[in-house]
PDB file of C-alpha atoms and ligand atoms in Angstrom:
ATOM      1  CA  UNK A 834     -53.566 -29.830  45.100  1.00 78.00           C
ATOM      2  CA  UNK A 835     -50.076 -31.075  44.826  1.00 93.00           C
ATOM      3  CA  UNK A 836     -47.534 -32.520  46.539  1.00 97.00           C
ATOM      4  CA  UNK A 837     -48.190 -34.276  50.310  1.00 98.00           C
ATOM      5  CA  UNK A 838     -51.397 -33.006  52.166  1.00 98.00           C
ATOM      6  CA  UNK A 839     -51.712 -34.431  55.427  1.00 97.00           C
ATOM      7  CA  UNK A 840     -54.909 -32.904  57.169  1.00 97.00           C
ATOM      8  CA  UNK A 841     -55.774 -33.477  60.909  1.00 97.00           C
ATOM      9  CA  UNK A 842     -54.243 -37.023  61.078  1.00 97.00           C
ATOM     10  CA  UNK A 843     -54.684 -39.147  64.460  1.00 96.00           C
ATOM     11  CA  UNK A 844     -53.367 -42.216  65.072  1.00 96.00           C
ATOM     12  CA  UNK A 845     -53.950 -44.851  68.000  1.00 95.00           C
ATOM     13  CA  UNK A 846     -51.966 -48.285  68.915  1.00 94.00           C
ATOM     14  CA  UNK A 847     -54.667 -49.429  71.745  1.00 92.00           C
ATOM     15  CA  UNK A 848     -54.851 -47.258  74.179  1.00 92.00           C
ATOM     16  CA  UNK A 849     -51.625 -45.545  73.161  1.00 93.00           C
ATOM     17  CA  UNK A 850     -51.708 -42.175  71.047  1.00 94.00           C
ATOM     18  CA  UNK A 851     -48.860 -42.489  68.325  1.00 96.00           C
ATOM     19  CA  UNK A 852     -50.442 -39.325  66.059  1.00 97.00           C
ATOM     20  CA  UNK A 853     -52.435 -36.386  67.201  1.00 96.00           C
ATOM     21  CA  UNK A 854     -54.048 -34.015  64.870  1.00 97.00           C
ATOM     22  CA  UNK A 855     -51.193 -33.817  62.744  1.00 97.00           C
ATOM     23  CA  UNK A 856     -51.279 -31.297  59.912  1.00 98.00           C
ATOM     24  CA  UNK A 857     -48.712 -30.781  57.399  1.00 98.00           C
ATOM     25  CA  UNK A 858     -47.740 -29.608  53.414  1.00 98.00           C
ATOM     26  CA  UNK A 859     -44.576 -31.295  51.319  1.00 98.00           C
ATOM     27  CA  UNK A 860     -44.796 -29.106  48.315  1.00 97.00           C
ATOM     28  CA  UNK A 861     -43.688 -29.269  45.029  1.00 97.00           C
ATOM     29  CA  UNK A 862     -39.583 -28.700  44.210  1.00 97.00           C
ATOM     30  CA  UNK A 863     -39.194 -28.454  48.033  1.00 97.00           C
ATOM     31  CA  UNK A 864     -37.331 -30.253  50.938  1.00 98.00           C
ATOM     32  CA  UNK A 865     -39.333 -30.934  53.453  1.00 98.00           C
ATOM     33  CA  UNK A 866     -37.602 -32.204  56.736  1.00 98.00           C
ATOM     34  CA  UNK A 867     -39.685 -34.453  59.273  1.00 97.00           C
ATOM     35  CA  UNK A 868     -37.609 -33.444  62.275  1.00 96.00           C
ATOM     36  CA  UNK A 869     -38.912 -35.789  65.547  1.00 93.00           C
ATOM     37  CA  UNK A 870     -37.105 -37.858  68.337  1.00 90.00           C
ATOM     38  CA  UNK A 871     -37.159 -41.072  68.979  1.00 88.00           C
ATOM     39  CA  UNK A 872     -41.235 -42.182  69.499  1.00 89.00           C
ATOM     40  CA  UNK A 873     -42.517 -38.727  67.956  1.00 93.00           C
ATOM     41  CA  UNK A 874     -43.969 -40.790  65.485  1.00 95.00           C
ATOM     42  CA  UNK A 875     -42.793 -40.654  62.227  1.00 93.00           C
ATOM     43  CA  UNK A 876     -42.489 -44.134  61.338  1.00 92.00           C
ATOM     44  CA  UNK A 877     -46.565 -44.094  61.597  1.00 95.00           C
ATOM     45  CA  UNK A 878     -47.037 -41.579  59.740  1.00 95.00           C
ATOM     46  CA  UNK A 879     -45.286 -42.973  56.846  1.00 94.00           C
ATOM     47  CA  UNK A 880     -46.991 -45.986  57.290  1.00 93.00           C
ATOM     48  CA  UNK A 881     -49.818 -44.184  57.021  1.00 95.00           C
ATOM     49  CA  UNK A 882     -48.566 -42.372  53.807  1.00 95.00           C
ATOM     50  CA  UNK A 883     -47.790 -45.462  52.004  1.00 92.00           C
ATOM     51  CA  UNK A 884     -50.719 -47.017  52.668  1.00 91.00           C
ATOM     52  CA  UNK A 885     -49.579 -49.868  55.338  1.00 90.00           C
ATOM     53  CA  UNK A 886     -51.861 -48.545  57.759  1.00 90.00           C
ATOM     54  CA  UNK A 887     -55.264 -47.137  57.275  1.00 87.00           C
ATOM     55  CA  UNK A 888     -55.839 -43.744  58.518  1.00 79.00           C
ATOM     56  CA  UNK A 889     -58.875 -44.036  61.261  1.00 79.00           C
ATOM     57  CA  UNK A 890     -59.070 -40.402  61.604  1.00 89.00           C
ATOM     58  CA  UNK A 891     -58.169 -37.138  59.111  1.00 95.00           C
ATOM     59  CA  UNK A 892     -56.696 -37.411  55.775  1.00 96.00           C
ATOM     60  CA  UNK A 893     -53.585 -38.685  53.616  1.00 97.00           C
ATOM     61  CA  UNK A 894     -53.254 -36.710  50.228  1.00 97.00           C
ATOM     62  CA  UNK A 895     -50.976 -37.403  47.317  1.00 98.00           C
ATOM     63  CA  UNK A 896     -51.287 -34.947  44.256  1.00 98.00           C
ATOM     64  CA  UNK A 897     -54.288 -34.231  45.500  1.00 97.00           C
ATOM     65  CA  UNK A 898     -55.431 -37.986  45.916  1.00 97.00           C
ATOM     66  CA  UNK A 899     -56.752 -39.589  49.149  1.00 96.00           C
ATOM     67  CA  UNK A 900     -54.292 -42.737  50.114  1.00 95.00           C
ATOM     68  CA  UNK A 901     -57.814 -44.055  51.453  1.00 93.00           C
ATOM     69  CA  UNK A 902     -60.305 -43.552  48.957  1.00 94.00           C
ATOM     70  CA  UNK A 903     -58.195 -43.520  45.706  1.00 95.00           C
ATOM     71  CA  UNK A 904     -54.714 -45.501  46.923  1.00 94.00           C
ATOM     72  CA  UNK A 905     -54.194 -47.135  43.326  1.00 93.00           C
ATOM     73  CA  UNK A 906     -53.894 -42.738  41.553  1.00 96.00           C
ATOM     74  CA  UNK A 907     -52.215 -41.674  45.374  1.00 96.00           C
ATOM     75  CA  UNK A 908     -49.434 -44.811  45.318  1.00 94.00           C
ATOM     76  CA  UNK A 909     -48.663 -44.292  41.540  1.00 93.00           C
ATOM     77  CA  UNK A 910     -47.696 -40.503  42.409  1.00 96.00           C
ATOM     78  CA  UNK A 911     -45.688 -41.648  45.244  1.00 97.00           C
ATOM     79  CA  UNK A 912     -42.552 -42.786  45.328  1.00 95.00           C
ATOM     80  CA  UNK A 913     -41.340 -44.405  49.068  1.00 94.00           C
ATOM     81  CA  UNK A 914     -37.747 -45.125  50.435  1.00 94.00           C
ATOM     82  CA  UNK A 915     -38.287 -47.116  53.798  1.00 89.00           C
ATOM     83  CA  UNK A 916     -35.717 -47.433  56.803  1.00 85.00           C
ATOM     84  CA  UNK A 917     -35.086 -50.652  56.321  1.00 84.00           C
ATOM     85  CA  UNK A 918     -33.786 -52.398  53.615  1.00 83.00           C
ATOM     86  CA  UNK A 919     -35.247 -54.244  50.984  1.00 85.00           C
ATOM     87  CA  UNK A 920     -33.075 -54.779  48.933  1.00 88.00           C
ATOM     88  CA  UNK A 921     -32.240 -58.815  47.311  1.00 90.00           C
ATOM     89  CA  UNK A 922     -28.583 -58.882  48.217  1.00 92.00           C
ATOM     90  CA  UNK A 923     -28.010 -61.951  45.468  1.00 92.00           C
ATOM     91  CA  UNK A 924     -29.728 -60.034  42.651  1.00 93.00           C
ATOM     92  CA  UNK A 925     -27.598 -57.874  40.504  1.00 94.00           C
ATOM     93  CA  UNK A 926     -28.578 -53.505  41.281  1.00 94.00           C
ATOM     94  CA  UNK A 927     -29.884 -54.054  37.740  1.00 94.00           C
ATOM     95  CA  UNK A 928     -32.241 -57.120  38.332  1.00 94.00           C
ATOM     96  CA  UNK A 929     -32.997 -55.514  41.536  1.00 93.00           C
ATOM     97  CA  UNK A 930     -34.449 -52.141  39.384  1.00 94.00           C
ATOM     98  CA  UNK A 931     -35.896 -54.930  37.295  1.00 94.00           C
ATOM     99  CA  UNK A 932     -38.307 -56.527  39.454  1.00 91.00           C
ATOM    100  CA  UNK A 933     -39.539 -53.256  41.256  1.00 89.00           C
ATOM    101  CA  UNK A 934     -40.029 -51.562  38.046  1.00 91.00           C
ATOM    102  CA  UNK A 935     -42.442 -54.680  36.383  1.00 91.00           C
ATOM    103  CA  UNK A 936     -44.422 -54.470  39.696  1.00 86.00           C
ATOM    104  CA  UNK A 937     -45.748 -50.946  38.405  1.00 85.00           C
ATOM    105  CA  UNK A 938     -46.177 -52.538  35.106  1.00 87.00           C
ATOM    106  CA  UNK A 939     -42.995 -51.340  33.192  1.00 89.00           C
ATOM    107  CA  UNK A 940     -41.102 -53.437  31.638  1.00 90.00           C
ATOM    108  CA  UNK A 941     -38.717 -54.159  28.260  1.00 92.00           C
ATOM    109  CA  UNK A 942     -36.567 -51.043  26.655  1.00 94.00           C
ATOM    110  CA  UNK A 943     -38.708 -48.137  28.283  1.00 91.00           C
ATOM    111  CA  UNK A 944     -37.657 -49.787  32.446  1.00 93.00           C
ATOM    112  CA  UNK A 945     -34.017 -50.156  30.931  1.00 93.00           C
ATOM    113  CA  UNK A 946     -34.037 -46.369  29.870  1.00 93.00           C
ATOM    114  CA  UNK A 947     -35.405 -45.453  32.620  1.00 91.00           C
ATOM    115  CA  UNK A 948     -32.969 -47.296  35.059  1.00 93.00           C
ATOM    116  CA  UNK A 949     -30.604 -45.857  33.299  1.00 92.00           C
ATOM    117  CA  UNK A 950     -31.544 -42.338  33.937  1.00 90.00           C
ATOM    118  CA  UNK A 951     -32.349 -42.953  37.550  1.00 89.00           C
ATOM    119  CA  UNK A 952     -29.060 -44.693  37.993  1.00 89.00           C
ATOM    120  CA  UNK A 953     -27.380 -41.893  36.352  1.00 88.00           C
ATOM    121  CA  UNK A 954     -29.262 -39.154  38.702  1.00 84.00           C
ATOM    122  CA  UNK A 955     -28.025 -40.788  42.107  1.00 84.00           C
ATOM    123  CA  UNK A 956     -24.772 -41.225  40.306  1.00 85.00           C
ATOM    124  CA  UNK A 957     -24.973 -44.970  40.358  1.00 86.00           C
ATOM    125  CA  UNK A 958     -24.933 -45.859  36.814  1.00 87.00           C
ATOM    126  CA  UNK A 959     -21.437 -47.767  36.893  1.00 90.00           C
ATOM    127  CA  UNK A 960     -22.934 -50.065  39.142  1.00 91.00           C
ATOM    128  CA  UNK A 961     -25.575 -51.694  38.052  1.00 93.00           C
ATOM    129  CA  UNK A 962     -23.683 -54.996  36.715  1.00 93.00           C
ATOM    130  CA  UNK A 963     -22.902 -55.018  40.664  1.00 94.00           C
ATOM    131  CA  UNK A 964     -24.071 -57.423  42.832  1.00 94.00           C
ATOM    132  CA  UNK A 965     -26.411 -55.866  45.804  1.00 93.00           C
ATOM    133  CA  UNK A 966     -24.475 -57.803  48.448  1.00 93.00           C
ATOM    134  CA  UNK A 967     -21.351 -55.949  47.169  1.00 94.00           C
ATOM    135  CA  UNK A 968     -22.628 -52.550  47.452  1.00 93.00           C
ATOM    136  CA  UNK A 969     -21.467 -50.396  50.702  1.00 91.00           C
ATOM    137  CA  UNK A 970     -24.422 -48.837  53.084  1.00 90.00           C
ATOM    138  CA  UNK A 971     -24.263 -46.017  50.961  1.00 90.00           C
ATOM    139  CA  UNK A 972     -24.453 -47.078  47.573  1.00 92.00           C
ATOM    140  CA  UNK A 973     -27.464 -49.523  47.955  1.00 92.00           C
ATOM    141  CA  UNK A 974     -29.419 -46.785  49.845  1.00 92.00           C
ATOM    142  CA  UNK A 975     -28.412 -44.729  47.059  1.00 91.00           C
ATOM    143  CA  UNK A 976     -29.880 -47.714  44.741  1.00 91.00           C
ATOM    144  CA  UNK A 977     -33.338 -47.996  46.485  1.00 93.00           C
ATOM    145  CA  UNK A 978     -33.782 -44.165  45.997  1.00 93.00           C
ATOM    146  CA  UNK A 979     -33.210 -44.756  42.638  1.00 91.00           C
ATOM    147  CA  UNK A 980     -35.749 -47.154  42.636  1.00 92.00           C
ATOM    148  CA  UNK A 981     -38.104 -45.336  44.383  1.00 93.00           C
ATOM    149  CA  UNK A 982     -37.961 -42.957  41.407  1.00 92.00           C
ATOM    150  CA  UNK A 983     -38.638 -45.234  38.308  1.00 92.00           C
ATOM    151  CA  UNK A 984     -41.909 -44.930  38.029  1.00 91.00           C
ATOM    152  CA  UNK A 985     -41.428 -41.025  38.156  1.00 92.00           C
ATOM    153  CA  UNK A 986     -43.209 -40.372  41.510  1.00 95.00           C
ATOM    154  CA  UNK A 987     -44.489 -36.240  41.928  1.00 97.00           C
ATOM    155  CA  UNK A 988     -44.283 -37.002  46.102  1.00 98.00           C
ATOM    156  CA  UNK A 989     -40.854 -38.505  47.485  1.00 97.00           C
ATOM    157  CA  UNK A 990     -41.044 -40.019  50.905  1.00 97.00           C
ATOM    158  CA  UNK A 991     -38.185 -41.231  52.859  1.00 96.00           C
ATOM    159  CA  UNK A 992     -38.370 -42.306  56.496  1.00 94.00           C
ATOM    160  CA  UNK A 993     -34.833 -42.007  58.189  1.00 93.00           C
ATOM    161  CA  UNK A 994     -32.738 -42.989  55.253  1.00 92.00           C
ATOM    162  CA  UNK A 995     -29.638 -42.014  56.493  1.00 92.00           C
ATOM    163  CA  UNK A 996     -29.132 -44.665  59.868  1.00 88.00           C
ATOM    164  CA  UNK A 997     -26.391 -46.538  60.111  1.00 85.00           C
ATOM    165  CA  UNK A 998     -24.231 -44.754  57.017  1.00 89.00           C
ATOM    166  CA  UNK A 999     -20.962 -43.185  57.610  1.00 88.00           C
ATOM    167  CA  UNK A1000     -21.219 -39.518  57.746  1.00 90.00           C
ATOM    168  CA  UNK A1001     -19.830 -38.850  54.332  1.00 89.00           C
ATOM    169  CA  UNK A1002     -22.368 -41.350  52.754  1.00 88.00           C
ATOM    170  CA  UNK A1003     -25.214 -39.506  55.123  1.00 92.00           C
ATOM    171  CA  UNK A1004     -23.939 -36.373  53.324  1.00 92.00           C
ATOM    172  CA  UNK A1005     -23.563 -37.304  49.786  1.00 90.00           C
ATOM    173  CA  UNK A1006     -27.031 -38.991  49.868  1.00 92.00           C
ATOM    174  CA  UNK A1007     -28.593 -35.745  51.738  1.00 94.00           C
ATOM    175  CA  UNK A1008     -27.258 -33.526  48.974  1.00 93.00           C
ATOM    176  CA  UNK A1009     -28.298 -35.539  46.159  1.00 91.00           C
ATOM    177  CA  UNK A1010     -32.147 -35.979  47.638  1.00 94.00           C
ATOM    178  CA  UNK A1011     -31.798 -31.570  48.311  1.00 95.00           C
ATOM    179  CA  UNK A1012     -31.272 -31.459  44.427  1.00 93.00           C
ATOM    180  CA  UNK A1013     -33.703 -33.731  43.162  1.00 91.00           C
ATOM    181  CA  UNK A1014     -36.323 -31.374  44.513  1.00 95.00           C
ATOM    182  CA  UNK A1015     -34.632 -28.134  43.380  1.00 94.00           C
ATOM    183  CA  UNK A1016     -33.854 -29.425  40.051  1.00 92.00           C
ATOM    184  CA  UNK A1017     -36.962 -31.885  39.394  1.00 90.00           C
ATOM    185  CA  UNK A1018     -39.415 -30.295  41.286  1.00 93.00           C
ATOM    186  CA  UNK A1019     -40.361 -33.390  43.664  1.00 96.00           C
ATOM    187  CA  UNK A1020     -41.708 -32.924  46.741  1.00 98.00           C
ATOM    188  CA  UNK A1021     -39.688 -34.211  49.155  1.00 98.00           C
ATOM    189  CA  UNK A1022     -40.619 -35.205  52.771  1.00 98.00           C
ATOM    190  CA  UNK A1023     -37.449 -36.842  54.338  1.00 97.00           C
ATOM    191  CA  UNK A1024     -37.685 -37.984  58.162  1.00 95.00           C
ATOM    192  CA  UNK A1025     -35.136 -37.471  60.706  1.00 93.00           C
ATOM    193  CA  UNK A1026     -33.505 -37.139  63.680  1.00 90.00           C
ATOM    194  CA  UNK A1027     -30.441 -35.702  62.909  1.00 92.00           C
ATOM    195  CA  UNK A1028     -30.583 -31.943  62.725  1.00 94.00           C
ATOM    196  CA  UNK A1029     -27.371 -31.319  60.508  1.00 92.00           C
ATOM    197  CA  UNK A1030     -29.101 -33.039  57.057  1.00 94.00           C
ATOM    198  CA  UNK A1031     -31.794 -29.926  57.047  1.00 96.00           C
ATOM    199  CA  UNK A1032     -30.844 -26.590  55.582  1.00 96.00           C
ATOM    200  CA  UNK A1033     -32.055 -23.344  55.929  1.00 97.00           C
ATOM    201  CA  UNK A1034     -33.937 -23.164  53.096  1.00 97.00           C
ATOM    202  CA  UNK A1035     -35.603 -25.998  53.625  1.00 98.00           C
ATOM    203  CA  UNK A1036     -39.292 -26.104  55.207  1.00 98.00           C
ATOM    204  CA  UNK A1037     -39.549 -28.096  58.416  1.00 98.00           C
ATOM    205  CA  UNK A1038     -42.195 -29.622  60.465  1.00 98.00           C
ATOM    206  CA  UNK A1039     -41.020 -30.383  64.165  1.00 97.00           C
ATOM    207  CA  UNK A1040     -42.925 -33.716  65.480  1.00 97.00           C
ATOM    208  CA  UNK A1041     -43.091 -34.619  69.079  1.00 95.00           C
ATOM    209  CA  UNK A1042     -45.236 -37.109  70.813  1.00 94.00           C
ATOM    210  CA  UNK A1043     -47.453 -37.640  68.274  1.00 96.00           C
ATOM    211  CA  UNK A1044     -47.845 -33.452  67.784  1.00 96.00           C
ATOM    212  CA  UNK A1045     -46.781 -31.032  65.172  1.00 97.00           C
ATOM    213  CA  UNK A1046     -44.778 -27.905  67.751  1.00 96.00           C
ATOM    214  CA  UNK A1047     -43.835 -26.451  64.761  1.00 96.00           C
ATOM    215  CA  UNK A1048     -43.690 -26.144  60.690  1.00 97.00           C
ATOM    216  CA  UNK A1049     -41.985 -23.290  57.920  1.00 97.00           C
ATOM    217  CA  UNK A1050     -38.623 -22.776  56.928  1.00 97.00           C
ATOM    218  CA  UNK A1051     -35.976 -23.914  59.127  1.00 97.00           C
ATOM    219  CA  UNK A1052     -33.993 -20.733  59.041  1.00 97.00           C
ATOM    220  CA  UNK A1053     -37.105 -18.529  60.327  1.00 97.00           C
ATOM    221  CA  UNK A1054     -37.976 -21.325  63.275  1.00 97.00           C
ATOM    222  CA  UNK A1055     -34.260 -20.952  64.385  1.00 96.00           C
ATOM    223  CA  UNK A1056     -33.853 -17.890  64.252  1.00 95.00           C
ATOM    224  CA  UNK A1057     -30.495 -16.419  65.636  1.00 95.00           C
ATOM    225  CA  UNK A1058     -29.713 -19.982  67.686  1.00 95.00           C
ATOM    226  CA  UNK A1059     -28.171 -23.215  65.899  1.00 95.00           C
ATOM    227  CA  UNK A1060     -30.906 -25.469  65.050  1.00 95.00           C
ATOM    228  CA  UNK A1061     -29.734 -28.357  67.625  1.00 93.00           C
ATOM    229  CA  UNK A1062     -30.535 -25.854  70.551  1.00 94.00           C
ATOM    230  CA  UNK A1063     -33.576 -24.875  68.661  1.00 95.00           C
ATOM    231  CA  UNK A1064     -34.662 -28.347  68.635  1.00 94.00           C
ATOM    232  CA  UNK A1065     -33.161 -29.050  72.053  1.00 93.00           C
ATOM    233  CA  UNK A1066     -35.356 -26.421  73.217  1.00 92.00           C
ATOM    234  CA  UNK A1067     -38.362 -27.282  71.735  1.00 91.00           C
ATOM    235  CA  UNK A1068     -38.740 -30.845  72.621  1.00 89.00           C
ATOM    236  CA  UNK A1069     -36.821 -30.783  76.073  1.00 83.00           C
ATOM    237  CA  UNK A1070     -39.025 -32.102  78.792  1.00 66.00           C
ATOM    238  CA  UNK A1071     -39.525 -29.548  81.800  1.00 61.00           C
ATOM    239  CA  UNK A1072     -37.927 -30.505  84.546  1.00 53.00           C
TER     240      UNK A1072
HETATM  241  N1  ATP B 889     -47.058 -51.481  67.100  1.00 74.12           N
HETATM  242  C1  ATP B 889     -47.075 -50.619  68.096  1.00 74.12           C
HETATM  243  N2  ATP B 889     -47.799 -50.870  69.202  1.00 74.12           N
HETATM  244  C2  ATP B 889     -47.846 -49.975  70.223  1.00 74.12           C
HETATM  245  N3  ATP B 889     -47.206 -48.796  70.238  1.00 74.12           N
HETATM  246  C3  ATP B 889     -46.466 -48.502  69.164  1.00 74.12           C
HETATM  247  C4  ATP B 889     -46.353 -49.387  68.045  1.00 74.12           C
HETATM  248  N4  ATP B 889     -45.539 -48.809  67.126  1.00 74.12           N
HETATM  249  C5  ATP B 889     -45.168 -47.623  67.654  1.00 74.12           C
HETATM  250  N5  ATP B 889     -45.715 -47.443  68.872  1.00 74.12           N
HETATM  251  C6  ATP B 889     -45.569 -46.262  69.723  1.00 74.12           C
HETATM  252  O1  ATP B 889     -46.066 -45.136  69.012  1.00 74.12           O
HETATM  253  C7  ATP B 889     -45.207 -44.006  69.192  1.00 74.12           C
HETATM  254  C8  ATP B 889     -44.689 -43.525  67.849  1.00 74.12           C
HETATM  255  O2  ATP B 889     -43.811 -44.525  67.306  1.00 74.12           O
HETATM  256  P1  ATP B 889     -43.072 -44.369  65.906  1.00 74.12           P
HETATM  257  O3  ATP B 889     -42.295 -45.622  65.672  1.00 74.12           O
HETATM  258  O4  ATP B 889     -44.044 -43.943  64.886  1.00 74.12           O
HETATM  259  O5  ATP B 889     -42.074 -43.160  66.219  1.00 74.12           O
HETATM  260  P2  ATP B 889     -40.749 -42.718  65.445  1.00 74.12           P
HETATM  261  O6  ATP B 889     -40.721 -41.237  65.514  1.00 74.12           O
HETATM  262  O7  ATP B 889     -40.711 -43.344  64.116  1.00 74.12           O
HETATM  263  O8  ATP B 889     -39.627 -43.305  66.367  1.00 74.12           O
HETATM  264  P3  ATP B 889     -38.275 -44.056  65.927  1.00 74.12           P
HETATM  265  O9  ATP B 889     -37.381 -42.974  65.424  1.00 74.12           O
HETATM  266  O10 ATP B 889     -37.828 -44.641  67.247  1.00 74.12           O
HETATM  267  O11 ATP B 889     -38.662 -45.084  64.903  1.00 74.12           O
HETATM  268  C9  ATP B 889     -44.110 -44.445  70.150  1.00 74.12           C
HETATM  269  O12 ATP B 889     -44.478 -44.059  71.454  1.00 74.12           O
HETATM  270  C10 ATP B 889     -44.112 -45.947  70.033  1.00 74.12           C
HETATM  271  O13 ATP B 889     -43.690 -46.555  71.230  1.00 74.12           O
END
């Protein structure tokens, strides 16, 4: 099985339901789009996916291995860009690379190569002499999806990686993510609120209070309306 499985997932803070039988595929060479508002729940579900939280009930799969049962073959298969930043800001981009890249045990000429290359993908590669600190928004989210690619993850997860960039940066970084899956084959399962970083190509799963409304490829779900009003629609509470 490859790419992201999720199968019948649940999820409780307390009392409170955050995920409810959630079902959903990322496949391979595809962009998958997480599409939720605020409190639908996909920050728990990536916590879920990288392992920060253990699933209580259903089941997490990554290339075909169970976060819970096999996390050490799911996490080296999975590469993970989180909403916030972590990032050291004093460290120079290539230090940064560095350090991430000797926790998965690389290190030496082999890491530098392959900072290089993922540098050069994201179109970074001028930049890694560069302090963090003096990156812009865009350029160290750019960095951290490089990173997130070192170790040459099959599954791609980011959660939200767009807030708080400019709108060309939030475009730039949408198109290069589109064409790492078309061109590399990733699977790529990018969340979001923002309806305008999903094509029509791309496959969609439509999250709401803790409940998948509705999955396949964004141009069928929308049909002849604009995706906003599809969304709109979809999650609107009755009056
Ligand atoms: N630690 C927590 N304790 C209790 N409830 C929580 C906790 N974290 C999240 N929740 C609740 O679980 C639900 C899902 O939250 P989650 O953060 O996963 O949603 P989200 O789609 O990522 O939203 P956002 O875009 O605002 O981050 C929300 O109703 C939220 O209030």
């Amino acid at each position: 099985m490859s790419g992201l499985n999720i199968a019948d997932v649940s999820f409780n803070y307390g009392a409170k339901r955050a995920l409810d039988g959630v079902s959903l595929t990322a496949g391979p060479g595809r962009f998958t789009a997480l599409l939720g508002p605020n409190g639908a729940g996909k920050s728990t579900l990536f916590a879920l996916i990288s392992g920060l939280i253990a699933t209580r009930r259903g089941r997490v799969l990554i290339e075909g291995f169970d976060i819970a049962t096999n996390p050490r073959a799911a996490l080296s298969r999975l590469g993970i860009v989180f909403q916030a930043q972590t990032l050291d800001l004093d460290l120079t981009v290539r230090h940064n690379l560095r350090y991430f890249g000797a926790l998965h045990g690389m290190s030496g000429k082999e890491l530098d190569q392959r900072i290089d290359a993922a540098m050069d993908r994201l179109d970074m590669r001028d930049r890694l002499g560069e302090r963090a600190a003096e990156l812009n928004g865009g350029h160290r989210r750019r960095m951290e999806i490089a990173r997130a690619l070192l170790h040459r993850p099959s599954v791609l997860v980011l959660d939200e990686p767009t807030v708080g960039l400019d709108v060309a940066s939030r475009m730039a970084i949408t198109r290069h993510v589109h064409d790492l899956a078309a061109d590399e084959g990733l699977a790529v399962f990018w969340a979001t609120h923002l309806v305008d970083e999903i094509s029509d190509g791309d496959d969609l799963v439509l999250l709401h209070k803790g409940r998948v409304l509705a999955a396949g490829q964004a141009g069928a779900l929308r049909g002849q309306v604009l995706l906003n009003d599809w969304f709109l629609g979809q999650t609107r509470v009755p009056a």
